[in-house]
Short mmCIF file of C-alpha atoms in Angstrom, two decimals:
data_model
loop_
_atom_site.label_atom_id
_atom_site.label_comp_id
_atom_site.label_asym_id
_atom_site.label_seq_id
_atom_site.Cartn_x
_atom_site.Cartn_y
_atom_site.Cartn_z
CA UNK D 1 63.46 -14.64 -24.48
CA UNK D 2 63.32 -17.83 -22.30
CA UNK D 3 62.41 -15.79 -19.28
CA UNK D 4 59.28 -14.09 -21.09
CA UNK D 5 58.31 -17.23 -22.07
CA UNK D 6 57.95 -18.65 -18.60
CA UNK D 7 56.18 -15.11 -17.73
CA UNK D 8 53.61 -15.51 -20.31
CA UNK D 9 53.12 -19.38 -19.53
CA UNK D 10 52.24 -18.15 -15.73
CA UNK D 11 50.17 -15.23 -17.27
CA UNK D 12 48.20 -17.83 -18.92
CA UNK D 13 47.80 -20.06 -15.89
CA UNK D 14 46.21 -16.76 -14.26
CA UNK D 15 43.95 -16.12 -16.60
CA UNK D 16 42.83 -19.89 -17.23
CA UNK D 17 42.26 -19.94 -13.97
CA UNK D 18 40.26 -16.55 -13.93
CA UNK D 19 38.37 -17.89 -16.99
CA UNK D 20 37.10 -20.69 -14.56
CA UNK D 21 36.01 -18.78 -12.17
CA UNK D 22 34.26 -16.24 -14.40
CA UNK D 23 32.32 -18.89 -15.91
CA UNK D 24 31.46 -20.42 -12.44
CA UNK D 25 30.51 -17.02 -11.31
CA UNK D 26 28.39 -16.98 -14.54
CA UNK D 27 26.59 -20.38 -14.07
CA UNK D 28 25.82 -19.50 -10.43
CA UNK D 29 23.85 -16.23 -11.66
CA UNK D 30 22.31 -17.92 -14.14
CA UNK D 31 20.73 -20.47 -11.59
CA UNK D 32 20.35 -17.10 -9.06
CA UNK D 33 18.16 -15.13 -11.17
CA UNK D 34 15.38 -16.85 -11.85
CA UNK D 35 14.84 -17.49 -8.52
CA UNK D 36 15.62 -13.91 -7.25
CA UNK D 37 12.71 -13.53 -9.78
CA UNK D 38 10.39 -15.68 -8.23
CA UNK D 39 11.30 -14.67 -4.36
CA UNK D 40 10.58 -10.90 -5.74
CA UNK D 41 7.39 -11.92 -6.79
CA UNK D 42 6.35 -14.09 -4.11
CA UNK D 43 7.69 -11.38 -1.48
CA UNK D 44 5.52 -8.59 -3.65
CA UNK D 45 2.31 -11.01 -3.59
CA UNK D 46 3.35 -11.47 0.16
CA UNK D 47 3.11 -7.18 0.76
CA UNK D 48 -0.71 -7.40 -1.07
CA UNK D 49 -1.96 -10.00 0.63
CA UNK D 50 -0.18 -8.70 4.28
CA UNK D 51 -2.19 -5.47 3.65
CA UNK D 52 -5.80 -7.05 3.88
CA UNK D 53 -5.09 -9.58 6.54
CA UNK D 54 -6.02 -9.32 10.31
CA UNK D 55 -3.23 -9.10 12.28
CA UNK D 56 -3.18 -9.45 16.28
CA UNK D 57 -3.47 -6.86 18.51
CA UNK D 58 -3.74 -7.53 22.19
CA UNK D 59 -5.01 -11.10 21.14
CA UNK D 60 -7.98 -10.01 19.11
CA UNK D 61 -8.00 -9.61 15.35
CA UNK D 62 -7.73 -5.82 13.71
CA UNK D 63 -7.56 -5.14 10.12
CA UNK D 64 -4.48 -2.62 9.17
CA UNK D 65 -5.85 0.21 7.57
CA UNK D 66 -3.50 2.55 6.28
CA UNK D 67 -3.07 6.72 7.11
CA UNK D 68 -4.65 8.04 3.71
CA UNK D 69 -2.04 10.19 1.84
CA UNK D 70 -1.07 11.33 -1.40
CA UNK D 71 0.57 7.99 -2.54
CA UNK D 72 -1.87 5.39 -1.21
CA UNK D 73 -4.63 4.26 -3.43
CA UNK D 74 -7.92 2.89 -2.07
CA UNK D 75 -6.61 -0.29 -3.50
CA UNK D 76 -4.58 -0.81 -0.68
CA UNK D 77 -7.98 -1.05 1.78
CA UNK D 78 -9.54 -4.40 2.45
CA UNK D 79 -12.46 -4.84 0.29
CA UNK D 80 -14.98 -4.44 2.63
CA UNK D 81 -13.52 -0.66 3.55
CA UNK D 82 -13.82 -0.35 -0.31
CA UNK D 83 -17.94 -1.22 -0.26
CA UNK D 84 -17.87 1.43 2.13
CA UNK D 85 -16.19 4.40 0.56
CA UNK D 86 -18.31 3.70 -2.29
CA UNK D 87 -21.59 2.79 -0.44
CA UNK D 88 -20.55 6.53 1.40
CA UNK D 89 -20.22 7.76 -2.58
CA UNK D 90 -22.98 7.12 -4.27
CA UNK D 91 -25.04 8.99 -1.51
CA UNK D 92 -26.25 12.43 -2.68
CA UNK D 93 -25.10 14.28 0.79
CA UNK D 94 -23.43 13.75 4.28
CA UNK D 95 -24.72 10.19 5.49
CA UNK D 96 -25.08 8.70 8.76
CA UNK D 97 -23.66 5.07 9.59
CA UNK D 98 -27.37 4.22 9.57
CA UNK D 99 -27.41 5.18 5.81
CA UNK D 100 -24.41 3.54 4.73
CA UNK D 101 -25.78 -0.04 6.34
CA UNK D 102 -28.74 0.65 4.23
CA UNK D 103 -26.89 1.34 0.90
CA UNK D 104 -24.77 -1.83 1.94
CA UNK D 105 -27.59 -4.09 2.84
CA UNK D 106 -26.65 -4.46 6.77
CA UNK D 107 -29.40 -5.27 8.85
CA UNK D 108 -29.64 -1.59 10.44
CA UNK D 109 -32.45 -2.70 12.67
CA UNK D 110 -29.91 -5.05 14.83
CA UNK D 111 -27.20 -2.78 16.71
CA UNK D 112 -25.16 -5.65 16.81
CA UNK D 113 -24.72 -5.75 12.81
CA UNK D 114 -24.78 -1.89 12.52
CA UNK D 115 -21.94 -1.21 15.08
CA UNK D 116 -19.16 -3.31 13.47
CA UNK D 117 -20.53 -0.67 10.23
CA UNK D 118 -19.58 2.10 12.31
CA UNK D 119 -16.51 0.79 14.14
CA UNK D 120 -15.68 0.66 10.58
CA UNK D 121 -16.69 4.02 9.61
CA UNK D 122 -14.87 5.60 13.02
CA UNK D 123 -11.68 3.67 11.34
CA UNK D 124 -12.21 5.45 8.16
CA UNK D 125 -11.99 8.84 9.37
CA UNK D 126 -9.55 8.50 11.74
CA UNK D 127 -7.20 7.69 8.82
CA UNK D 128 -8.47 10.16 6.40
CA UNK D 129 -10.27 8.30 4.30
CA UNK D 130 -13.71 9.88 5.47
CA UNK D 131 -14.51 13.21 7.08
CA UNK D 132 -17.09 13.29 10.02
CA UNK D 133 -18.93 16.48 10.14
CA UNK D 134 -20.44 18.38 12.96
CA UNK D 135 -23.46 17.05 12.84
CA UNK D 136 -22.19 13.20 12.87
CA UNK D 137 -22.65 12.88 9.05
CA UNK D 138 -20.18 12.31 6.24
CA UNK D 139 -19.62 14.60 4.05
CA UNK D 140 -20.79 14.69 -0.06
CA UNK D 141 -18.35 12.98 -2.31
CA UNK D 142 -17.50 16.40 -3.70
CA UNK D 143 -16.42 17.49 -0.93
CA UNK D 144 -14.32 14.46 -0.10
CA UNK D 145 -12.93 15.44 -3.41
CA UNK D 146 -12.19 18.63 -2.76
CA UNK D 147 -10.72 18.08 0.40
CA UNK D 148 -8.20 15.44 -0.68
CA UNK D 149 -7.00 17.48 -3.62
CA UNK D 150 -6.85 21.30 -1.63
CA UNK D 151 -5.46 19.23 1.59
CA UNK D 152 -1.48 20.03 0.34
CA UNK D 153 -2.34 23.57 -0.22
CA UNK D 154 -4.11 23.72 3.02
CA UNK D 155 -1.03 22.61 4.43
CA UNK D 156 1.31 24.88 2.08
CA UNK D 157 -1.16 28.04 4.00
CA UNK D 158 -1.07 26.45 7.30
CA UNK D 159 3.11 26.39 7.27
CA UNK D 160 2.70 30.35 6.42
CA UNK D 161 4.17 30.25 3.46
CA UNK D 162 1.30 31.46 1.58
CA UNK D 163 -2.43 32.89 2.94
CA UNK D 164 -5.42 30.95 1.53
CA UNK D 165 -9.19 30.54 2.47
CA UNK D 166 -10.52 27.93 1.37
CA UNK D 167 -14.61 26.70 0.60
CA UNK D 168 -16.60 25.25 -1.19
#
């Protein structure tokens, strides 16, 4: 019985010792999360505010604007992108960057405050966000609609898995 004894006085060393480290272990986490917390947050606000800053391209300033897809909300665009998808909106058929100044109150007289409008507008549709018909013109919000919510089936027919034709 004297052997166990000294066993179980080791076992308790062990564990006493285990029990200290535990509750060091615990004390650190407790100071950890909160600011986990706060560094999640601040790295979140961080992505927002990353999406509608200029960044530097070859020196100059150029605002990321993301590919338009499925997941990406309009949100996401700076807000003066915004103004223009819903300048391009509330007009009752395709519009011309001309237009679009107008409904935004640009100057469309001076090509030096029009052309940043279409720069703009060029930016637009090469992401998706716009379409640019034929004829130069945007087309009716509708149609924009339309487009963004047949595009996945135009690419289910265009993969040949199914035959569709599409208008409107």
């Amino acid at each position: 019985m004297h052997g166990s004894r000294a066993e179980l006085d080791e076992l308790e060393e062990r564990l006493a010792k285990q029990l200290t480290e535990v509750r060091a272990e615990r004390d650190e986490l407790a100071v950890a999360e909160p600011v986990l917390e706060r560094v999640s947050e601040q790295i979140a606000g961080e992505r927002v505010w990353a999406s509608t800053v200029p960044a530097q391209m070859g020196g100059r300033a150029v605002m990321l604007i993301p590919h338009r897809t499925s997941d990406v909300e309009e949100s996401v665009l700076p807000p003066d992108y915004q103004r223009i998808l819903a300048g391009v909106r509330q007009a009752a058929g395709p519009v011309m960057a001309r237009q679009v100044g107008e409904l935004l109150g640009v100057d469309v007289n001076v090509r030096a405050k029009l052309e940043p409008l279409r720069g703009k507008l060029v930016g637009l549709v090469d992401r998706g966000w716009l379409r640019k018909l034929a004829d130069g013109g945007s087309p009716p919000a509708c149609h924009r609609l339309l487009d963004h919510v047949l595009r996945p089936i135009r690419q289910i027919a265009a993969s040949g898995i199914g035959a569709a034709r599409l208008s409107c």
